[in-house]
Amino acid sequence: MQRYLVGRLAQTWVVLLGLSLLVFALLVWTPGDPVELMATANPEVMPADVQRLRQYYGLDDPLLVRYLKWLRAVSRGDLGYSRTYALPVRELLSQRLGNTLLLAGTAFLLALAGGTAAGIYSALRQYSPADYGITVLSFIGLAVPNFWQGILVILVFAVWLPLFPPGGLATPGVAPGWPALLDRLWHLVLPVSVLATSGAAAWTRYMRSSLLEVIHQDYVRTARAKGLSEARVIQGHALRNALLPVITLVALAIPGVVNGAVLTETVFSWPGMGLLLFQAVLGHDFNVAMAVLLLLAVVTVGANLLADLAYALVDPRIRYG
């Protein structure tokens, strides 16, 4: 296991380096010149100033030279400076990361708990009206994109029925303490419900399929033939094996939720990492976009490693050499 872990960590570093180079190249090749944008926004910037800025930012250097300079700075913990926000990127990320974790974490937990429970209930009542109803709802949740759900719930619950705010993080002027906490939860309702819907639908389908496959196995029939109660058969024999593929998907779903937050935060103007990435790409704020995308890559690769390790912990038959 130790040898496997060292090997996987080495692979993780190689994958991260490859991803960082790919993302760096894609951002560099994105149409639009940040210095030209600065000159367009400020008429006092002269052509000579443009040239000096290009040299200062190294925009005329070859791609590999620019990447190696960026990589050396990142290895020292320097993520650069945000041209749009006039702040160090590290400080900017620290301001936004908590908001994204709050939104994505709440949506992930709700989707996992609700989807898993619905999938188990649906599988144990196969071909019943409840099973058909849950199946139809899960297909609707999978078919409707997050941004469309977001626009729809804003229209219904913020415009037609003004029950919740259409966006933002908090209401200005709310007193700190419990009023501020309740106000934050009030703002969370719509974006969390949208982000959790598609996730819950997917968990429902995964859990239903996995449990249906297990409960028809011979060892489950043998457990029933021994006279065990249905609850003990499901909990002690079927559910644990049915959770194996779901556990892998739990780890792999973490980056999906974070990535899904990019669109959800943009629709609801939620000041998190997703909205920051959207604004950074539009404004050609290279350092911010690169830092957020690198963080998403770290989450994705780390989730894959976590999935492999979780498999070994849940299934004692799996051993890594």
Coordinates of N, CA, C and O in Angstrom, one line a residue, residues 173-181:
G173 N -26.6 45.9 5.6 CA -27.2 46.5 6.8 C -27.7 45.5 7.8 O -28.3 45.9 8.8
V174 N -27.6 44.2 7.5 CA -28.2 43.2 8.5 C -27.2 43.1 9.7 O -26.0 43.1 9.5
A175 N -27.8 43.1 10.9 CA -27.0 43.1 12.1 C -26.2 41.7 12.2 O -26.7 40.7 11.7
P176 N -25.0 41.8 12.7 CA -24.3 40.6 12.9 C -24.9 39.6 13.9 O -25.8 40.0 14.6
G177 N -24.4 38.4 13.9 CA -25.0 37.4 14.8 C -26.0 36.5 14.1 O -25.9 36.2 12.9
W178 N -27.1 36.2 14.8 CA -28.1 35.3 14.3 C -28.8 35.9 13.1 O -29.1 35.2 12.1
P179 N -29.1 37.3 13.1 CA -29.8 37.8 11.9 C -28.9 37.7 10.6 O -29.4 37.3 9.6
A180 N -27.6 37.9 10.8 CA -26.7 37.7 9.6 C -26.6 36.2 9.2 O -26.6 35.9 8.0
L181 N -26.6 35.3 10.2 CA -26.6 33.9 9.8 C -27.9 33.5 9.1 O -27.8 32.8 8.0

